[in-house]
Coordinates of C-alpha atoms in Angstrom, one line a residue:
M1 CA 0.0 -0.1 0.3
R2 CA 2.5 2.5 0.8
R3 CA 4.4 1.7 -2.4
E4 CA 1.0 2.5 -4.3
K5 CA 0.2 5.6 -2.3
R6 CA 4.0 6.6 -3.2
F7 CA 3.7 5.9 -6.8
M8 CA 0.2 7.9 -6.9
S9 CA 1.7 10.4 -5.4
G10 CA 4.6 10.8 -7.8
I11 CA 2.3 10.8 -10.7
L12 CA 0.1 13.5 -9.3
G13 CA 3.4 15.7 -8.8
M14 CA 4.5 15.2 -12.4
I15 CA 0.8 16.4 -13.7
A16 CA 1.1 19.2 -11.3
F17 CA 4.5 20.0 -12.6
Y18 CA 3.6 20.0 -16.3
V19 CA 0.4 22.3 -15.5
V20 CA 2.5 24.8 -14.1
T21 CA 4.9 24.8 -16.9
I22 CA 1.9 24.8 -19.3
T23 CA 0.4 27.7 -17.7
A24 CA 3.8 30.0 -17.5
T25 CA 4.3 29.1 -21.2
A26 CA 0.9 30.4 -22.0
S27 CA 1.5 33.1 -20.0
L28 CA 4.6 34.0 -21.3
T29 CA 3.4 33.5 -25.1
K30 CA 0.1 36.0 -24.1
D31 CA 2.7 38.6 -23.2
I32 CA 4.9 38.2 -26.2
G33 CA 1.6 38.7 -28.4
K34 CA 0.6 41.8 -26.5
S35 CA 4.1 43.0 -27.2
S36 CA 4.3 42.4 -30.5
V37 CA 0.7 44.0 -31.4
E38 CA 1.8 47.1 -29.3
V39 CA 4.7 47.9 -31.5
V40 CA 3.0 47.2 -34.5
N41 CA 0.0 49.0 -33.9
V42 CA 1.2 52.5 -32.1
V43 CA -1.4 54.3 -34.9
S44 CA -4.0 52.1 -34.4
Q45 CA -4.6 53.4 -30.2
E46 CA -8.1 54.8 -31.5
Q47 CA -9.7 51.7 -33.0
S48 CA -12.1 49.8 -30.8
K49 CA -11.2 46.9 -28.2
E50 CA -12.7 44.6 -30.6
K51 CA -10.8 45.3 -33.2
K52 CA -7.6 44.9 -31.0
T53 CA -8.5 41.7 -29.8
E54 CA -9.0 40.9 -33.4
E55 CA -5.5 42.0 -34.2
V56 CA -4.0 39.8 -31.2
N57 CA -6.0 36.5 -32.5
Q58 CA -4.1 37.2 -36.1
V59 CA -0.8 37.8 -34.7
L60 CA -0.7 34.7 -33.0
P61 CA 0.8 32.1 -33.2
L62 CA 3.4 33.6 -35.9
K63 CA 4.1 31.1 -38.6
E64 CA 6.3 31.3 -41.6
I65 CA 4.4 32.0 -44.8
K66 CA 5.2 29.9 -47.8
I67 CA 4.6 30.7 -51.3
S68 CA 3.8 27.7 -53.4
E69 CA 5.4 27.0 -56.7
K70 CA 2.2 27.9 -58.4
E71 CA 1.8 31.3 -56.9
K72 CA 5.4 32.3 -57.6
A73 CA 5.4 34.7 -60.7
P74 CA 6.8 33.1 -63.6
E75 CA 9.7 34.0 -65.3
K76 CA 10.2 35.9 -68.4
K77 CA 10.5 34.3 -71.4
I78 CA 13.6 36.4 -73.2
A79 CA 14.6 36.3 -76.6
Y80 CA 16.9 38.2 -79.5
T81 CA 16.1 39.0 -82.7
I82 CA 18.7 37.5 -85.5
N83 CA 18.2 39.6 -88.3
Y84 CA 19.7 42.9 -89.3
K85 CA 16.1 44.3 -89.6
T86 CA 13.7 41.8 -88.3
P87 CA 10.2 43.1 -89.3
I88 CA 7.3 43.0 -86.6
Y89 CA 3.7 42.5 -87.9
S90 CA -0.2 43.6 -86.3
E91 CA -1.1 40.3 -86.9
P92 CA 0.3 36.5 -87.0
N93 CA -0.2 36.8 -90.7
G94 CA 2.8 39.1 -92.2
K95 CA 0.4 41.2 -93.7
V96 CA 0.8 44.5 -92.5
Q97 CA 4.5 45.4 -90.9
K98 CA 4.4 48.1 -88.1
D99 CA 8.1 48.1 -86.9
S100 CA 11.1 46.5 -86.9
L101 CA 14.1 45.5 -84.6
K102 CA 17.8 45.6 -85.4
K103 CA 20.0 42.2 -84.7
A104 CA 20.4 41.6 -81.4
M105 CA 17.1 43.1 -79.6
R106 CA 15.8 41.9 -76.7
V107 CA 11.8 41.2 -76.6
E108 CA 10.0 39.0 -74.1
V109 CA 7.6 36.2 -75.9
L110 CA 4.4 36.8 -74.4
E111 CA 2.8 33.3 -76.3
D112 CA 3.5 30.9 -79.3
K113 CA 0.8 30.5 -82.1
V114 CA 0.7 28.2 -85.4
V115 CA -1.4 29.9 -87.9
E116 CA -2.8 26.9 -90.4
I117 CA -3.7 28.2 -93.9
T118 CA -5.7 26.0 -96.2
K119 CA -5.2 26.3 -99.8
E120 CA -7.1 25.1 -102.6
T121 CA -5.4 24.0 -105.8
K122 CA -6.9 22.7 -109.3
V123 CA -5.5 19.1 -110.2
K124 CA -6.3 18.0 -113.9
K125 CA -7.0 14.1 -114.1
E126 CA -6.4 11.7 -116.6
D127 CA -10.1 12.1 -118.3
G128 CA -9.3 16.1 -118.9
T129 CA -11.6 17.0 -115.7
F130 CA -10.3 18.8 -113.0
T131 CA -10.6 18.2 -108.9
T132 CA -9.7 20.3 -106.1
K133 CA -6.7 19.3 -103.6
K134 CA -6.7 21.1 -100.1
N135 CA -3.1 21.8 -98.7
V136 CA -2.8 23.0 -95.2
E137 CA 0.2 25.4 -94.5
K138 CA 1.3 26.3 -91.2
S139 CA 3.5 29.2 -90.1
Y140 CA 5.2 29.6 -86.7
W141 CA 4.3 33.0 -84.6
K142 CA 5.4 34.6 -81.3
R143 CA 3.9 37.6 -79.5
I144 CA 6.1 39.7 -77.9
V145 CA 6.7 43.1 -76.3
Y146 CA 9.6 45.1 -76.6
G147 CA 11.1 48.5 -75.8
K148 CA 11.7 51.3 -78.5
N149 CA 12.0 54.8 -78.7
N150 CA 11.0 55.5 -74.9
E151 CA 7.9 53.3 -75.0
M152 CA 6.8 49.3 -75.1
R153 CA 5.4 48.2 -77.8
E154 CA 3.5 44.8 -78.6
G155 CA 3.5 42.8 -82.0
W156 CA 4.1 39.4 -84.1
I157 CA 7.2 38.2 -85.2
R158 CA 8.1 35.1 -86.5
T159 CA 9.6 32.1 -84.8
G160 CA 12.3 31.9 -87.1
S161 CA 13.7 35.2 -86.3
L162 CA 14.3 34.6 -82.8
T163 CA 16.7 32.8 -80.7
E164 CA 17.0 32.2 -77.0
D165 CA 20.8 32.2 -77.1
I166 CA 22.1 35.9 -77.0
R167 CA 25.7 34.4 -77.9
K168 CA 24.2 33.3 -81.5
V169 CA 23.6 37.0 -82.4
I170 CA 26.5 39.3 -80.5
P171 CA 29.6 39.8 -82.0
A172 CA 32.4 37.0 -81.8
N173 CA 34.8 38.8 -79.5
L174 CA 32.1 39.2 -76.8
K175 CA 31.6 35.1 -76.6
N176 CA 33.5 35.1 -73.1
A177 CA 31.9 38.4 -71.8
N178 CA 30.0 38.0 -68.7
L179 CA 26.4 38.8 -69.9
S180 CA 25.0 38.3 -66.2
A181 CA 22.5 41.4 -65.5
V182 CA 24.5 43.9 -62.6
P183 CA 22.1 45.3 -60.2
K184 CA 22.8 48.9 -59.7
R185 CA 23.0 50.6 -56.1
E186 CA 22.2 53.3 -54.5
Y187 CA 23.6 54.9 -51.3
V188 CA 21.7 56.7 -48.3
N189 CA 25.2 58.8 -47.8
N190 CA 26.0 59.9 -51.5
P191 CA 22.6 60.4 -53.2
K192 CA 22.1 60.2 -56.9
I193 CA 21.3 63.4 -58.4
D194 CA 20.3 64.6 -62.2
V195 CA 23.8 65.6 -63.0
R196 CA 24.3 68.6 -65.0
G197 CA 28.0 69.5 -65.0
I198 CA 31.1 71.0 -66.5
Y199 CA 34.5 69.6 -67.4
L200 CA 37.5 71.1 -65.1
T201 CA 41.3 70.9 -66.1
V202 CA 43.5 70.7 -63.4
N203 CA 44.8 74.2 -63.7
T204 CA 41.2 75.3 -63.7
A205 CA 40.7 73.3 -60.8
A206 CA 44.0 75.1 -59.0
S207 CA 42.9 78.7 -59.9
A208 CA 40.6 79.9 -56.5
K209 CA 39.7 82.6 -59.3
R210 CA 38.3 80.1 -62.0
I211 CA 36.6 77.9 -59.3
D212 CA 34.6 81.2 -57.9
E213 CA 33.5 82.2 -61.2
L214 CA 32.4 78.6 -61.9
I215 CA 31.0 78.0 -58.3
E216 CA 28.8 81.7 -59.3
L217 CA 28.0 80.0 -62.9
S218 CA 25.8 77.5 -61.4
K219 CA 24.2 79.6 -59.1
R220 CA 23.0 81.4 -62.0
T221 CA 22.4 78.1 -64.2
K222 CA 21.1 74.9 -64.0
I223 CA 24.8 73.4 -63.6
N224 CA 25.5 71.5 -60.3
A225 CA 28.3 69.4 -61.3
F226 CA 32.0 69.5 -61.9
V227 CA 33.9 66.6 -63.4
I228 CA 37.5 67.2 -62.0
D229 CA 40.4 65.9 -63.6
V230 CA 42.1 63.8 -60.7
K231 CA 44.7 62.1 -63.6
E232 CA 45.0 63.8 -66.8
D233 CA 45.8 62.6 -70.3
F234 CA 49.4 62.9 -69.7
G235 CA 49.2 61.1 -66.1
K236 CA 49.6 64.3 -64.3
M237 CA 47.9 64.5 -61.1
L238 CA 45.7 67.0 -59.3
F239 CA 46.9 66.2 -55.9
K240 CA 49.3 64.0 -53.9
T241 CA 48.4 60.4 -53.5
D242 CA 49.8 57.4 -52.1
A243 CA 48.9 55.5 -55.4
E244 CA 51.5 57.6 -57.4
L245 CA 54.6 56.7 -54.9
K246 CA 53.8 53.1 -55.0
Y247 CA 53.3 52.6 -58.8
L248 CA 55.2 55.2 -60.4
G249 CA 57.7 55.2 -57.3
K250 CA 57.5 59.1 -57.2
N251 CA 55.6 62.1 -55.9
D252 CA 56.0 65.5 -57.4
N253 CA 57.2 68.2 -55.5
R254 CA 54.0 70.3 -56.0
Y255 CA 50.5 69.6 -57.1
P256 CA 48.0 72.0 -58.2
I257 CA 45.9 71.2 -55.4
S258 CA 47.8 71.1 -52.2
D259 CA 45.0 70.9 -49.5
I260 CA 42.4 68.3 -51.2
H261 CA 40.2 68.4 -48.2
S262 CA 39.7 72.2 -47.9
F263 CA 39.4 72.2 -51.8
M264 CA 36.5 69.8 -51.5
K265 CA 34.6 71.1 -48.7
K266 CA 34.2 74.5 -50.5
L267 CA 32.6 72.7 -53.3
K268 CA 30.5 70.5 -51.0
D269 CA 29.5 73.9 -49.0
N270 CA 28.1 75.3 -52.6
N271 CA 26.4 72.4 -53.4
I272 CA 28.2 70.7 -56.2
Y273 CA 28.4 67.0 -57.2
T274 CA 31.9 65.9 -57.5
I275 CA 33.2 63.9 -60.1
A276 CA 36.9 62.1 -60.4
R277 CA 38.0 62.3 -63.9
I278 CA 40.6 59.5 -64.2
V279 CA 42.1 58.9 -67.5
S280 CA 42.4 54.9 -67.9
F281 CA 45.0 53.8 -70.3
K282 CA 46.2 57.2 -72.4
D283 CA 49.3 57.5 -69.6
P284 CA 52.8 58.5 -71.2
T285 CA 53.9 59.3 -67.2
Y286 CA 53.0 55.5 -66.3
A287 CA 54.5 54.3 -70.1
S288 CA 57.7 56.3 -69.4
K289 CA 58.1 54.2 -66.0
H290 CA 57.2 51.2 -67.4
P291 CA 58.0 50.7 -71.0
E292 CA 57.5 47.2 -70.9
K293 CA 53.7 47.4 -70.4
A294 CA 53.4 50.0 -73.6
I295 CA 51.5 48.8 -76.9
I296 CA 54.3 48.0 -79.2
K297 CA 54.4 48.1 -83.1
R298 CA 55.6 44.8 -83.9
A299 CA 57.7 45.2 -86.7
T300 CA 59.6 47.9 -84.8
G301 CA 59.4 46.9 -80.7
K302 CA 58.7 50.8 -80.9
P303 CA 55.4 51.9 -78.8
F304 CA 52.5 52.8 -80.7
T305 CA 51.0 56.3 -80.9
N306 CA 48.2 57.5 -82.5
S307 CA 48.7 61.3 -84.5
D308 CA 48.8 63.1 -81.2
G309 CA 51.8 61.3 -80.5
V310 CA 50.9 60.1 -76.9
I311 CA 52.0 56.5 -75.9
W312 CA 49.5 54.4 -74.7
V313 CA 49.7 51.4 -72.2
S314 CA 47.9 47.9 -72.7
P315 CA 44.4 48.2 -71.3
H316 CA 45.5 44.3 -70.7
D317 CA 48.0 45.3 -67.7
R318 CA 46.5 44.8 -64.5
Y319 CA 49.2 46.6 -62.4
L320 CA 47.8 50.0 -64.4
W321 CA 44.6 48.5 -63.4
E322 CA 45.4 48.7 -59.5
Y323 CA 47.2 51.8 -60.3
N324 CA 43.9 53.7 -61.4
I325 CA 41.6 52.0 -58.9
A326 CA 44.2 53.3 -56.2
V327 CA 44.0 56.8 -57.3
A328 CA 40.2 56.3 -57.4
K329 CA 40.2 55.1 -54.1
E330 CA 42.1 58.2 -52.8
A331 CA 39.6 60.6 -54.6
A332 CA 36.6 58.5 -53.0
K333 CA 38.3 59.1 -49.6
A334 CA 38.5 63.0 -50.8
G335 CA 34.8 63.3 -50.8
F336 CA 34.3 62.7 -54.7
N337 CA 30.7 61.6 -55.1
E338 CA 31.9 59.8 -58.3
I339 CA 34.5 58.2 -60.0
Q340 CA 34.6 59.0 -63.9
F341 CA 36.8 56.5 -66.2
D342 CA 37.7 58.2 -69.5
Y343 CA 39.8 56.8 -72.5
V344 CA 38.7 53.1 -71.1
R345 CA 39.1 52.0 -74.4
F346 CA 42.0 50.7 -76.7
P347 CA 43.8 53.5 -79.0
A348 CA 41.8 54.0 -82.3
S349 CA 43.1 51.1 -84.5
N350 CA 41.1 52.4 -87.9
G351 CA 38.7 49.9 -86.5
G352 CA 40.7 47.2 -85.4
K353 CA 42.4 47.0 -89.2
L354 CA 45.8 47.6 -87.5
D355 CA 45.7 44.9 -84.8
K356 CA 47.6 42.3 -86.4
E357 CA 50.6 45.3 -86.8
L358 CA 50.5 45.8 -82.7
D359 CA 51.5 43.9 -79.5
Y360 CA 48.9 44.7 -77.1
R361 CA 50.6 42.2 -74.2
N362 CA 47.7 40.1 -74.4
T363 CA 48.9 37.7 -72.4
N364 CA 45.6 36.1 -71.3
G365 CA 44.3 36.2 -74.6
E366 CA 41.0 38.0 -73.9
S367 CA 39.1 40.3 -76.3
K368 CA 39.0 44.0 -76.0
P369 CA 35.4 44.6 -75.0
E370 CA 36.1 41.7 -72.5
T371 CA 39.2 43.3 -70.9
I372 CA 37.0 46.3 -70.7
Q373 CA 34.7 44.8 -69.1
K374 CA 36.8 43.2 -66.4
Y375 CA 38.3 46.2 -65.8
L376 CA 35.0 48.3 -65.0
K377 CA 34.0 45.2 -63.0
Y378 CA 37.0 45.2 -61.2
A379 CA 36.8 49.2 -60.6
R380 CA 33.2 48.4 -59.0
K381 CA 34.2 45.9 -56.7
E382 CA 36.9 47.8 -55.5
L383 CA 34.9 51.2 -55.1
E384 CA 31.6 49.8 -54.0
P385 CA 32.6 49.5 -49.8
L386 CA 33.5 53.8 -50.4
E387 CA 29.7 54.0 -51.7
V388 CA 31.0 56.0 -54.7
Y389 CA 29.3 55.9 -57.9
I390 CA 31.4 54.9 -61.1
S391 CA 30.5 55.6 -64.7
A392 CA 32.9 55.8 -68.3
D393 CA 33.1 58.2 -71.1
I394 CA 32.6 56.2 -74.4
Y395 CA 32.8 57.3 -78.3
G396 CA 29.4 58.7 -79.3
Q397 CA 28.9 56.4 -82.3
V398 CA 28.9 53.3 -79.8
S399 CA 25.3 53.5 -79.1
S400 CA 24.6 53.3 -82.9
S401 CA 27.3 50.7 -83.6
S402 CA 26.7 46.6 -83.4
D403 CA 30.3 46.2 -82.4
D404 CA 33.1 47.7 -80.1
M405 CA 34.3 49.8 -82.9
G406 CA 37.8 48.2 -82.5
L407 CA 38.1 50.2 -79.2
G408 CA 36.6 47.8 -76.8
Q409 CA 33.4 49.9 -76.0
H410 CA 30.4 48.0 -76.9
W411 CA 27.5 49.8 -75.8
E412 CA 25.6 46.7 -73.5
V413 CA 29.0 45.5 -72.1
I414 CA 29.5 48.9 -70.6
S415 CA 26.1 50.1 -69.8
N416 CA 25.7 47.0 -67.4
E417 CA 28.6 47.5 -65.3
V418 CA 28.4 51.4 -64.6
D419 CA 26.3 53.5 -62.8
A420 CA 25.8 56.3 -65.6
I421 CA 27.3 56.0 -69.3
S422 CA 28.7 59.1 -71.0
P423 CA 28.8 58.9 -75.0
M424 CA 30.9 62.1 -76.1
A425 CA 28.1 62.8 -78.3
Y426 CA 29.9 66.0 -80.0
P427 CA 28.2 67.1 -83.1
S428 CA 31.2 67.5 -84.6
H429 CA 32.6 64.3 -84.3
Y430 CA 29.9 62.9 -86.6
G431 CA 30.8 62.3 -90.3
R432 CA 28.7 64.0 -93.2
G433 CA 25.8 62.1 -94.1
V434 CA 25.4 60.1 -90.5
Y435 CA 21.4 60.1 -89.5
G436 CA 21.2 61.3 -93.0
L437 CA 22.5 65.0 -91.6
A438 CA 24.6 66.6 -94.6
V439 CA 26.9 68.4 -91.6
P440 CA 25.7 66.9 -88.2
D441 CA 27.9 69.7 -86.8
A442 CA 25.2 72.0 -88.0
E443 CA 22.4 70.1 -86.7
P444 CA 23.0 69.9 -82.8
Y445 CA 19.5 69.3 -82.2
K446 CA 19.1 66.2 -84.6
T447 CA 22.5 64.9 -84.0
I448 CA 22.0 64.4 -80.1
Y449 CA 18.4 63.5 -80.8
Y450 CA 19.3 60.3 -83.0
T451 CA 22.6 59.2 -81.2
T452 CA 21.0 59.2 -77.8
L453 CA 17.8 57.6 -79.1
D454 CA 20.1 54.6 -80.3
G455 CA 21.5 54.5 -76.9
I456 CA 17.9 54.6 -75.3
N457 CA 17.0 51.5 -77.6
R458 CA 20.0 49.6 -76.8
N459 CA 19.2 49.8 -72.9
Y460 CA 16.2 47.9 -73.2
N461 CA 18.7 45.3 -73.9
L462 CA 19.4 45.1 -70.2
K463 CA 18.1 44.3 -66.7
Y464 CA 20.3 47.0 -65.0
P465 CA 21.3 49.6 -68.0
A466 CA 23.4 52.6 -66.6
D467 CA 21.8 56.1 -66.5
I468 CA 22.7 58.1 -70.1
R469 CA 24.5 61.2 -69.4
P470 CA 26.2 62.3 -72.7
W471 CA 28.5 65.0 -73.2
L472 CA 27.6 67.6 -75.1
Q473 CA 29.7 70.2 -77.3
A474 CA 30.4 73.4 -75.8
F475 CA 32.9 74.5 -78.2
T476 CA 33.3 75.7 -81.7
A477 CA 34.6 73.3 -84.3
K478 CA 36.4 75.6 -86.8
W479 CA 38.1 72.4 -88.4
V480 CA 35.0 71.1 -89.4
K481 CA 33.8 71.9 -93.4
G482 CA 30.4 73.7 -92.8
Y483 CA 30.7 74.1 -89.0
I484 CA 28.6 76.6 -86.9
P485 CA 29.9 78.8 -84.3
Y486 CA 28.4 77.2 -80.6
G487 CA 26.8 79.4 -78.3
K488 CA 23.7 79.5 -75.8
K489 CA 21.3 78.5 -78.3
E490 CA 23.6 75.5 -79.9
I491 CA 23.9 74.5 -76.2
E492 CA 20.1 74.7 -75.3
A493 CA 19.3 72.8 -78.5
Q494 CA 21.4 69.9 -77.4
I495 CA 19.7 70.0 -73.8
K496 CA 16.7 70.2 -75.8
A497 CA 17.1 66.9 -77.8
L498 CA 17.7 65.1 -74.7
D499 CA 15.2 66.5 -72.5
D500 CA 12.3 65.6 -75.3
L501 CA 13.5 62.2 -75.2
G502 CA 13.0 62.6 -71.1
I503 CA 16.9 62.6 -70.2
K504 CA 17.6 65.1 -67.4
Q505 CA 21.6 64.6 -67.6
Y506 CA 24.3 66.1 -69.4
L507 CA 28.0 67.0 -69.3
L508 CA 29.5 70.0 -71.2
W509 CA 32.8 69.7 -72.5
S510 CA 34.8 72.8 -73.1
P511 CA 38.5 72.4 -73.7
S512 CA 39.1 76.0 -72.4
N513 CA 36.8 75.2 -69.3
R514 CA 34.9 78.7 -70.9
Y515 CA 31.6 78.5 -70.0
G516 CA 30.1 81.9 -70.5
I517 CA 28.6 81.0 -73.6
I518 CA 25.9 78.9 -71.8
E519 CA 24.3 82.3 -70.6
K520 CA 25.2 84.2 -74.3

């Protein structure tokens, strides 16, 4: 009996322990639920008690919500045009053409359709009479949506005019390029703006008088940004850097800007968005220190130069990459909002016709656009932690060219990697007859409109394209036959072309840095 009593007492004790534990747990859970509701519903305190009770019931218990495979948004079916001028039709019958697309343009396929057409033909029999024979002909179509000229359009295209493999329609030298989408970031401490900038040389930046004049200009006009040479065309530096000492083994005794932090503070105090221009591969100073890195002529072994006589370093040179990005990092730490890479290309080689004659020091066997892409990708990776944007200057004609123009500059490859892409769209740089214009320099509005529209259409090929921010002409090109003087009227015509296309950003280039013409 005593054993039975002890056993029953033990059972009752365990039951009491579990009751206490469950009660305590329920109490804790109840408190957690109340706490959650109080935090979430601070603005709902005036609601009725009944609704609060309802909300408590909704909050408890907390459960993970899982979306079934059926509920997930279906992936878009993407394809690319394979013809140089692919027709788009109103209906899947090939009768009414409503539009056309260039080769390698990206479209989204909405549906597939097989169209059957029955055709009757008369066939003569042996007895001389006729019988009717019916033949069913099938044609295959896809309904697509695509972007063109600042709008989304829809139409029908023959199935055979599309491919899902982009590598079948891009130039051969892009076969090894990384075509995966690169998301763009925006930094809270460095907000993006609609940049309306002007270019400043190191000498202009070093002149307190000129800087004050340009700051005052920004207050009277829409100018809100300065593109300043940090590493210019000949390798000269704006301010003293550790990068120069490390990669060139020297620092100059004097620099245009002796106190970069005071200089940057002045610009910031006047609400100037600052862009550090870094000339990448046109660098005779670096070439003189590292002659083994220069592009040379195979026949003579001597450095290759363009008509200006400036020696180019190979864009394949990773050591130069490191140097440029090290300079960029110091510019970012000094307070620049953005790093702009200029001459981010191979030297002009007559459209690549001189490639066989030149030694580019290409030890990795990379194509030109592949190397430029890798350089910009490296720059992005290294500079992102400093919360600075990156941009790239390109030839204006790149937007209208299906290849890289022998320069390594292919629109989609570069736009995919940078935050802003800046075509040098100076009307004076377009040949006679381009865009149907006898003298593009004399047609600032039309030239800028057509070249920029091509860039807009190319950006439809990318999931995360760069902002288009063209360089505009703020100088008179007297060397052009049929040129016109450029002043306020011509500059405003270029800006209006951009505005009509929905682009609010631009940069003005004047070699002399005289920008008073924008007001005259």
